[in-house]
Amino acid sequence: MTSDMTSGPAKRDDDITVVHVMRHGEVHNPDGVLYGRRAGYHLSELGRRMADRVAEHLAERDVTHVVASPLERAQETAMPVAKAHGLDLATDERLIEAANVFEGKTFGVGDGALRKPANWRHLTNPFKPSWGEPYIEQVVRMMGALDAARDAARGHEAVCVSHQLPIWILRSFVERRRLWHDPRKRQCTLASLTTFTYRGDKIVSVGYSEPARDLVPAHLLAGAKPVKGGAKAFGA
């Protein structure tokens, strides 16, 4: 970024910018569908309470930019935060959920999906993964969105609302962990904040918090044991 005032604040190596990447709140999904990028999935009443809680948590922070995935659940989660700071809500396609070939199906623990031969060809390579958008592609787009938010809020704070898998892959990359992982061990609970602090253009720390933890059903917390018919926990 240049020092031209028409293009935003000038970059300084000692600028501290904070970007909170928030996972959306609970979605109304009574059929347990892996909804992925499908339109029409909105926050539940509990999910709206989660969004409000995080907006309250961030109300006194120096937030100058709020941006969300184009999917309804992310937009609805971001709106209270933007409203609390008197900001327009921006949209960044790069924050969207990861693509998945099982989108639109129930694909949870105990539903028999893994016993169906038609699904086996999609489960051959967990390292890529073979059933969806490659992890490295998620890294590229999420890093692009993160850096764009940093530039938009240079010297202040930004909030980006996205989805569980892309957020976890982003954090894993920044913290130099392998990208393939056990989904049950993701530390990215509903309405959680994964916070990246920049000094200039360099990420110097990563934090994690759960402002709405008391509202999250116990079986959806990080590390919880999966429950039968729990596919709705995956499309997030």
PDB file of C-alpha atoms in Angstrom:
ATOM      1  CA  MET A   1       0.000   0.000   0.000  1.00  0.00           C
ATOM      2  CA  THR A   2       1.324   3.461  -0.879  1.00  0.00           C
ATOM      3  CA  SER A   3       1.208   6.682   1.118  1.00  0.00           C
ATOM      4  CA  ASP A   4      -1.335   8.135  -1.315  1.00  0.00           C
ATOM      5  CA  MET A   5      -4.168   9.207   1.000  1.00  0.00           C
ATOM      6  CA  THR A   6      -6.744   8.304  -1.615  1.00  0.00           C
ATOM      7  CA  SER A   7      -5.862   4.626  -1.232  1.00  0.00           C
ATOM      8  CA  GLY A   8      -6.223   4.443   2.558  1.00  0.00           C
ATOM      9  CA  PRO A   9      -3.831   4.841   5.499  1.00  0.00           C
ATOM     10  CA  ALA A  10      -0.130   4.563   4.813  1.00  0.00           C
ATOM     11  CA  LYS A  11       1.642   1.358   5.784  1.00  0.00           C
ATOM     12  CA  ARG A  12       4.164   1.580   8.615  1.00  0.00           C
ATOM     13  CA  ASP A  13       6.255  -1.286   9.876  1.00  0.00           C
ATOM     14  CA  ASP A  14       5.150  -0.603  13.456  1.00  0.00           C
ATOM     15  CA  ASP A  15       1.413  -0.447  12.676  1.00  0.00           C
ATOM     16  CA  ILE A  16      -0.562  -2.883  14.821  1.00  0.00           C
ATOM     17  CA  THR A  17      -3.670  -4.220  13.085  1.00  0.00           C
ATOM     18  CA  VAL A  18      -5.958  -6.880  14.540  1.00  0.00           C
ATOM     19  CA  VAL A  19      -8.158  -9.095  12.364  1.00  0.00           C
ATOM     20  CA  HIS A  20     -10.758 -11.264  14.103  1.00  0.00           C
ATOM     21  CA  VAL A  21     -11.955 -14.165  11.951  1.00  0.00           C
ATOM     22  CA  MET A  22     -15.307 -15.226  13.332  1.00  0.00           C
ATOM     23  CA  ARG A  23     -17.195 -18.430  12.685  1.00  0.00           C
ATOM     24  CA  HIS A  24     -20.912 -17.864  12.142  1.00  0.00           C
ATOM     25  CA  GLY A  25     -23.555 -18.829  14.720  1.00  0.00           C
ATOM     26  CA  GLU A  26     -25.787 -21.892  14.823  1.00  0.00           C
ATOM     27  CA  VAL A  27     -27.810 -22.585  11.678  1.00  0.00           C
ATOM     28  CA  HIS A  28     -31.411 -23.765  11.464  1.00  0.00           C
ATOM     29  CA  ASN A  29     -30.892 -27.217   9.960  1.00  0.00           C
ATOM     30  CA  PRO A  30     -33.418 -29.680  11.407  1.00  0.00           C
ATOM     31  CA  ASP A  31     -32.716 -32.314   8.729  1.00  0.00           C
ATOM     32  CA  GLY A  32     -28.995 -32.464   9.470  1.00  0.00           C
ATOM     33  CA  VAL A  33     -27.958 -31.642   5.891  1.00  0.00           C
ATOM     34  CA  LEU A  34     -24.352 -30.885   5.067  1.00  0.00           C
ATOM     35  CA  TYR A  35     -25.329 -27.527   3.591  1.00  0.00           C
ATOM     36  CA  GLY A  36     -21.908 -26.325   2.465  1.00  0.00           C
ATOM     37  CA  ARG A  37     -22.297 -23.478  -0.027  1.00  0.00           C
ATOM     38  CA  ARG A  38     -26.029 -23.968  -0.529  1.00  0.00           C
ATOM     39  CA  ALA A  39     -28.211 -20.894  -0.246  1.00  0.00           C
ATOM     40  CA  GLY A  40     -31.200 -20.716   2.046  1.00  0.00           C
ATOM     41  CA  TYR A  41     -29.620 -21.767   5.349  1.00  0.00           C
ATOM     42  CA  HIS A  42     -30.152 -19.071   7.948  1.00  0.00           C
ATOM     43  CA  LEU A  43     -29.206 -18.645  11.582  1.00  0.00           C
ATOM     44  CA  SER A  44     -31.434 -20.278  14.153  1.00  0.00           C
ATOM     45  CA  GLU A  45     -32.800 -18.185  17.005  1.00  0.00           C
ATOM     46  CA  LEU A  46     -29.890 -19.444  19.111  1.00  0.00           C
ATOM     47  CA  GLY A  47     -27.496 -18.501  16.316  1.00  0.00           C
ATOM     48  CA  ARG A  48     -28.830 -14.950  16.352  1.00  0.00           C
ATOM     49  CA  ARG A  49     -28.239 -14.785  20.088  1.00  0.00           C
ATOM     50  CA  MET A  50     -24.669 -15.940  19.482  1.00  0.00           C
ATOM     51  CA  ALA A  51     -24.149 -13.185  16.904  1.00  0.00           C
ATOM     52  CA  ASP A  52     -25.537 -10.571  19.288  1.00  0.00           C
ATOM     53  CA  ARG A  53     -23.296 -11.830  22.072  1.00  0.00           C
ATOM     54  CA  VAL A  54     -20.174 -11.439  19.974  1.00  0.00           C
ATOM     55  CA  ALA A  55     -21.295  -7.989  18.839  1.00  0.00           C
ATOM     56  CA  GLU A  56     -21.577  -7.009  22.512  1.00  0.00           C
ATOM     57  CA  HIS A  57     -18.163  -8.512  23.208  1.00  0.00           C
ATOM     58  CA  LEU A  58     -16.575  -6.432  20.429  1.00  0.00           C
ATOM     59  CA  ALA A  59     -18.591  -3.257  21.028  1.00  0.00           C
ATOM     60  CA  GLU A  60     -15.751  -1.379  22.729  1.00  0.00           C
ATOM     61  CA  ARG A  61     -13.058  -2.560  20.326  1.00  0.00           C
ATOM     62  CA  ASP A  62     -11.607  -0.325  17.617  1.00  0.00           C
ATOM     63  CA  VAL A  63     -13.382  -2.116  14.754  1.00  0.00           C
ATOM     64  CA  THR A  64     -13.376  -0.118  11.511  1.00  0.00           C
ATOM     65  CA  HIS A  65     -14.110  -2.847   8.947  1.00  0.00           C
ATOM     66  CA  VAL A  66     -16.563  -5.774   8.951  1.00  0.00           C
ATOM     67  CA  VAL A  67     -16.697  -8.265   6.077  1.00  0.00           C
ATOM     68  CA  ALA A  68     -18.404 -11.629   5.606  1.00  0.00           C
ATOM     69  CA  SER A  69     -18.746 -14.646   3.372  1.00  0.00           C
ATOM     70  CA  PRO A  70     -21.638 -14.209   0.907  1.00  0.00           C
ATOM     71  CA  LEU A  71     -23.629 -17.052   2.518  1.00  0.00           C
ATOM     72  CA  GLU A  72     -26.680 -16.038   4.524  1.00  0.00           C
ATOM     73  CA  ARG A  73     -25.516 -17.483   7.830  1.00  0.00           C
ATOM     74  CA  ALA A  74     -22.288 -15.482   7.687  1.00  0.00           C
ATOM     75  CA  GLN A  75     -23.995 -12.259   6.625  1.00  0.00           C
ATOM     76  CA  GLU A  76     -26.537 -12.594   9.439  1.00  0.00           C
ATOM     77  CA  THR A  77     -23.774 -13.220  11.970  1.00  0.00           C
ATOM     78  CA  ALA A  78     -21.759 -10.212  10.833  1.00  0.00           C
ATOM     79  CA  MET A  79     -24.623  -7.724  10.734  1.00  0.00           C
ATOM     80  CA  PRO A  80     -24.892  -7.084  14.509  1.00  0.00           C
ATOM     81  CA  VAL A  81     -21.141  -6.418  14.668  1.00  0.00           C
ATOM     82  CA  ALA A  82     -21.298  -3.963  11.776  1.00  0.00           C
ATOM     83  CA  LYS A  83     -24.366  -2.269  13.242  1.00  0.00           C
ATOM     84  CA  ALA A  84     -22.723  -1.898  16.664  1.00  0.00           C
ATOM     85  CA  HIS A  85     -19.906   0.095  15.043  1.00  0.00           C
ATOM     86  CA  GLY A  86     -22.011   2.035  12.549  1.00  0.00           C
ATOM     87  CA  LEU A  87     -20.342   0.312   9.608  1.00  0.00           C
ATOM     88  CA  ASP A  88     -21.539  -0.990   6.270  1.00  0.00           C
ATOM     89  CA  LEU A  89     -21.119  -4.746   5.905  1.00  0.00           C
ATOM     90  CA  ALA A  90     -18.731  -5.747   3.123  1.00  0.00           C
ATOM     91  CA  THR A  91     -18.713  -9.119   1.345  1.00  0.00           C
ATOM     92  CA  ASP A  92     -15.669 -11.127   0.288  1.00  0.00           C
ATOM     93  CA  GLU A  93     -16.235 -14.282  -1.776  1.00  0.00           C
ATOM     94  CA  ARG A  94     -12.912 -15.644  -0.531  1.00  0.00           C
ATOM     95  CA  LEU A  95     -14.412 -16.170   2.936  1.00  0.00           C
ATOM     96  CA  ILE A  96     -16.955 -18.700   1.640  1.00  0.00           C
ATOM     97  CA  GLU A  97     -17.326 -22.260   2.956  1.00  0.00           C
ATOM     98  CA  ALA A  98     -15.119 -24.976   1.446  1.00  0.00           C
ATOM     99  CA  ALA A  99     -16.598 -26.846  -1.509  1.00  0.00           C
ATOM    100  CA  ASN A 100     -17.628 -30.438  -0.712  1.00  0.00           C
ATOM    101  CA  VAL A 101     -18.965 -33.212  -2.946  1.00  0.00           C
ATOM    102  CA  PHE A 102     -21.302 -34.370  -0.166  1.00  0.00           C
ATOM    103  CA  GLU A 103     -23.074 -31.012  -0.039  1.00  0.00           C
ATOM    104  CA  GLY A 104     -26.841 -31.435   0.221  1.00  0.00           C
ATOM    105  CA  LYS A 105     -26.594 -34.897   1.787  1.00  0.00           C
ATOM    106  CA  THR A 106     -26.699 -36.131   5.345  1.00  0.00           C
ATOM    107  CA  PHE A 107     -23.190 -37.270   6.089  1.00  0.00           C
ATOM    108  CA  GLY A 108     -22.796 -37.690   9.811  1.00  0.00           C
ATOM    109  CA  VAL A 109     -21.619 -40.214  12.345  1.00  0.00           C
ATOM    110  CA  GLY A 110     -23.892 -43.271  12.411  1.00  0.00           C
ATOM    111  CA  ASP A 111     -25.920 -42.556   9.264  1.00  0.00           C
ATOM    112  CA  GLY A 112     -24.266 -45.257   7.133  1.00  0.00           C
ATOM    113  CA  ALA A 113     -22.695 -42.879   4.598  1.00  0.00           C
ATOM    114  CA  LEU A 114     -19.290 -44.537   4.849  1.00  0.00           C
ATOM    115  CA  ARG A 115     -20.804 -47.915   3.991  1.00  0.00           C
ATOM    116  CA  LYS A 116     -22.123 -46.712   0.627  1.00  0.00           C
ATOM    117  CA  PRO A 117     -19.799 -47.798  -2.249  1.00  0.00           C
ATOM    118  CA  ALA A 118     -20.751 -44.727  -4.278  1.00  0.00           C
ATOM    119  CA  ASN A 119     -19.051 -42.560  -1.665  1.00  0.00           C
ATOM    120  CA  TRP A 120     -15.799 -44.490  -1.461  1.00  0.00           C
ATOM    121  CA  ARG A 121     -14.176 -42.886  -4.514  1.00  0.00           C
ATOM    122  CA  HIS A 122     -14.402 -39.515  -2.788  1.00  0.00           C
ATOM    123  CA  LEU A 123     -12.628 -40.762   0.343  1.00  0.00           C
ATOM    124  CA  THR A 124      -9.351 -41.964  -1.136  1.00  0.00           C
ATOM    125  CA  ASN A 125      -7.069 -39.075  -0.169  1.00  0.00           C
ATOM    126  CA  PRO A 126      -7.565 -37.298   3.168  1.00  0.00           C
ATOM    127  CA  PHE A 127      -4.426 -35.246   2.607  1.00  0.00           C
ATOM    128  CA  LYS A 128      -5.805 -33.215  -0.328  1.00  0.00           C
ATOM    129  CA  PRO A 129      -8.755 -33.866   0.518  1.00  0.00           C
ATOM    130  CA  SER A 130     -10.338 -35.921  -2.264  1.00  0.00           C
ATOM    131  CA  TRP A 131     -13.912 -35.058  -1.245  1.00  0.00           C
ATOM    132  CA  GLY A 132     -13.671 -31.309  -1.556  1.00  0.00           C
ATOM    133  CA  GLU A 133     -11.731 -28.117  -2.143  1.00  0.00           C
ATOM    134  CA  PRO A 134      -7.982 -28.712  -1.719  1.00  0.00           C
ATOM    135  CA  TYR A 135      -6.608 -27.365   1.543  1.00  0.00           C
ATOM    136  CA  ILE A 136      -3.953 -25.317  -0.209  1.00  0.00           C
ATOM    137  CA  GLU A 137      -6.613 -23.522  -2.265  1.00  0.00           C
ATOM    138  CA  GLN A 138      -8.411 -22.641   0.956  1.00  0.00           C
ATOM    139  CA  VAL A 139      -5.157 -21.240   2.325  1.00  0.00           C
ATOM    140  CA  VAL A 140      -4.608 -19.035  -0.716  1.00  0.00           C
ATOM    141  CA  ARG A 141      -8.063 -17.483  -0.720  1.00  0.00           C
ATOM    142  CA  MET A 142      -8.321 -17.112   3.063  1.00  0.00           C
ATOM    143  CA  MET A 143      -4.888 -15.473   3.314  1.00  0.00           C
ATOM    144  CA  GLY A 144      -5.977 -13.108   0.560  1.00  0.00           C
ATOM    145  CA  ALA A 145      -9.134 -12.195   2.462  1.00  0.00           C
ATOM    146  CA  LEU A 146      -7.201 -11.805   5.722  1.00  0.00           C
ATOM    147  CA  ASP A 147      -4.637  -9.481   4.176  1.00  0.00           C
ATOM    148  CA  ALA A 148      -7.381  -7.459   2.470  1.00  0.00           C
ATOM    149  CA  ALA A 149      -9.123  -6.972   5.812  1.00  0.00           C
ATOM    150  CA  ARG A 150      -5.821  -5.927   7.368  1.00  0.00           C
ATOM    151  CA  ASP A 151      -5.323  -3.319   4.670  1.00  0.00           C
ATOM    152  CA  ALA A 152      -8.891  -2.025   5.067  1.00  0.00           C
ATOM    153  CA  ALA A 153      -8.440  -1.598   8.836  1.00  0.00           C
ATOM    154  CA  ARG A 154      -4.767  -0.643   8.923  1.00  0.00           C
ATOM    155  CA  GLY A 155      -3.895   0.475  12.471  1.00  0.00           C
ATOM    156  CA  HIS A 156      -7.321  -0.600  13.787  1.00  0.00           C
ATOM    157  CA  GLU A 157      -9.346  -3.827  13.944  1.00  0.00           C
ATOM    158  CA  ALA A 158     -11.384  -5.801  11.425  1.00  0.00           C
ATOM    159  CA  VAL A 159     -13.894  -8.640  11.728  1.00  0.00           C
ATOM    160  CA  CYS A 160     -14.223 -11.300   9.007  1.00  0.00           C
ATOM    161  CA  VAL A 161     -17.070 -13.826   9.290  1.00  0.00           C
ATOM    162  CA  SER A 162     -16.394 -17.171   7.669  1.00  0.00           C
ATOM    163  CA  HIS A 163     -16.831 -20.914   8.220  1.00  0.00           C
ATOM    164  CA  GLN A 164     -15.233 -23.588  10.369  1.00  0.00           C
ATOM    165  CA  LEU A 165     -13.049 -25.487   7.918  1.00  0.00           C
ATOM    166  CA  PRO A 166     -11.533 -22.496   6.077  1.00  0.00           C
ATOM    167  CA  ILE A 167     -10.847 -20.774   9.401  1.00  0.00           C
ATOM    168  CA  TRP A 168      -9.143 -23.839  10.847  1.00  0.00           C
ATOM    169  CA  ILE A 169      -7.068 -24.372   7.705  1.00  0.00           C
ATOM    170  CA  LEU A 170      -6.030 -20.702   7.775  1.00  0.00           C
ATOM    171  CA  ARG A 171      -4.959 -20.949  11.398  1.00  0.00           C
ATOM    172  CA  SER A 172      -3.156 -24.245  10.812  1.00  0.00           C
ATOM    173  CA  PHE A 173      -1.192 -22.693   7.957  1.00  0.00           C
ATOM    174  CA  VAL A 174      -0.225 -19.603   9.938  1.00  0.00           C
ATOM    175  CA  GLU A 175       0.802 -21.736  12.919  1.00  0.00           C
ATOM    176  CA  ARG A 176       2.749 -24.070  10.599  1.00  0.00           C
ATOM    177  CA  ARG A 177       0.779 -27.204  11.317  1.00  0.00           C
ATOM    178  CA  ARG A 178      -0.096 -29.868   8.772  1.00  0.00           C
ATOM    179  CA  LEU A 179      -3.331 -29.062   6.949  1.00  0.00           C
ATOM    180  CA  TRP A 180      -4.886 -32.529   7.068  1.00  0.00           C
ATOM    181  CA  HIS A 181      -6.445 -33.197  10.460  1.00  0.00           C
ATOM    182  CA  ASP A 182      -9.168 -34.856  12.534  1.00  0.00           C
ATOM    183  CA  PRO A 183     -12.297 -32.670  12.121  1.00  0.00           C
ATOM    184  CA  ARG A 184     -13.354 -33.495  15.680  1.00  0.00           C
ATOM    185  CA  LYS A 185     -10.314 -31.680  17.022  1.00  0.00           C
ATOM    186  CA  ARG A 186     -10.780 -28.331  15.307  1.00  0.00           C
ATOM    187  CA  GLN A 187     -10.673 -25.468  17.784  1.00  0.00           C
ATOM    188  CA  CYS A 188     -13.277 -23.361  16.040  1.00  0.00           C
ATOM    189  CA  THR A 189     -16.555 -23.398  17.931  1.00  0.00           C
ATOM    190  CA  LEU A 190     -19.689 -21.647  16.695  1.00  0.00           C
ATOM    191  CA  ALA A 191     -19.369 -17.839  16.998  1.00  0.00           C
ATOM    192  CA  SER A 192     -15.733 -18.146  18.059  1.00  0.00           C
ATOM    193  CA  LEU A 193     -13.017 -15.622  17.230  1.00  0.00           C
ATOM    194  CA  THR A 194      -9.653 -16.610  15.789  1.00  0.00           C
ATOM    195  CA  THR A 195      -7.630 -13.425  16.085  1.00  0.00           C
ATOM    196  CA  PHE A 196      -4.586 -12.516  13.991  1.00  0.00           C
ATOM    197  CA  THR A 197      -2.432  -9.602  15.101  1.00  0.00           C
ATOM    198  CA  TYR A 198      -0.243  -7.911  12.509  1.00  0.00           C
ATOM    199  CA  ARG A 199       2.752  -5.660  13.002  1.00  0.00           C
ATOM    200  CA  GLY A 200       2.945  -3.956   9.644  1.00  0.00           C
ATOM    201  CA  ASP A 201       2.307  -6.741   7.148  1.00  0.00           C
ATOM    202  CA  LYS A 202       3.562  -9.559   9.369  1.00  0.00           C
ATOM    203  CA  ILE A 203       1.386 -11.737  11.593  1.00  0.00           C
ATOM    204  CA  VAL A 204       2.989 -11.699  15.042  1.00  0.00           C
ATOM    205  CA  SER A 205       0.412 -13.615  17.086  1.00  0.00           C
ATOM    206  CA  VAL A 206      -2.701 -15.758  16.837  1.00  0.00           C
ATOM    207  CA  GLY A 207      -5.355 -15.897  19.549  1.00  0.00           C
ATOM    208  CA  TYR A 208      -8.594 -17.749  20.081  1.00  0.00           C
ATOM    209  CA  SER A 209     -11.684 -16.952  22.161  1.00  0.00           C
ATOM    210  CA  GLU A 210     -15.289 -18.094  22.543  1.00  0.00           C
ATOM    211  CA  PRO A 211     -17.437 -15.125  23.626  1.00  0.00           C
ATOM    212  CA  ALA A 212     -20.651 -17.169  23.211  1.00  0.00           C
ATOM    213  CA  ARG A 213     -19.365 -20.451  24.640  1.00  0.00           C
ATOM    214  CA  ASP A 214     -22.189 -20.765  27.170  1.00  0.00           C
ATOM    215  CA  LEU A 215     -24.706 -20.697  24.293  1.00  0.00           C
ATOM    216  CA  VAL A 216     -23.033 -23.462  22.260  1.00  0.00           C
ATOM    217  CA  PRO A 217     -24.547 -26.970  22.620  1.00  0.00           C
ATOM    218  CA  ALA A 218     -22.052 -29.203  24.433  1.00  0.00           C
ATOM    219  CA  HIS A 219     -21.732 -31.688  21.559  1.00  0.00           C
ATOM    220  CA  LEU A 220     -20.593 -28.912  19.205  1.00  0.00           C
ATOM    221  CA  LEU A 221     -17.742 -27.652  21.363  1.00  0.00           C
ATOM    222  CA  ALA A 222     -14.183 -28.368  20.230  1.00  0.00           C
ATOM    223  CA  GLY A 223     -13.158 -31.907  21.121  1.00  0.00           C
ATOM    224  CA  ALA A 224     -16.672 -33.110  21.901  1.00  0.00           C
ATOM    225  CA  LYS A 225     -17.626 -36.637  20.898  1.00  0.00           C
ATOM    226  CA  PRO A 226     -19.788 -36.772  17.746  1.00  0.00           C
ATOM    227  CA  VAL A 227     -23.414 -37.810  18.107  1.00  0.00           C
ATOM    228  CA  LYS A 228     -25.484 -39.989  15.797  1.00  0.00           C
ATOM    229  CA  GLY A 229     -27.193 -37.922  13.117  1.00  0.00           C
ATOM    230  CA  GLY A 230     -24.869 -35.009  13.812  1.00  0.00           C
ATOM    231  CA  ALA A 231     -24.231 -34.031  10.184  1.00  0.00           C
ATOM    232  CA  LYS A 232     -25.417 -30.503  10.864  1.00  0.00           C
ATOM    233  CA  ALA A 233     -22.209 -29.984  12.807  1.00  0.00           C
ATOM    234  CA  PHE A 234     -20.147 -30.311   9.622  1.00  0.00           C
ATOM    235  CA  GLY A 235     -21.513 -27.769   7.140  1.00  0.00           C
ATOM    236  CA  ALA A 236     -20.285 -24.827   9.033  1.00  0.00           C
TER     237      ALA A 236
END
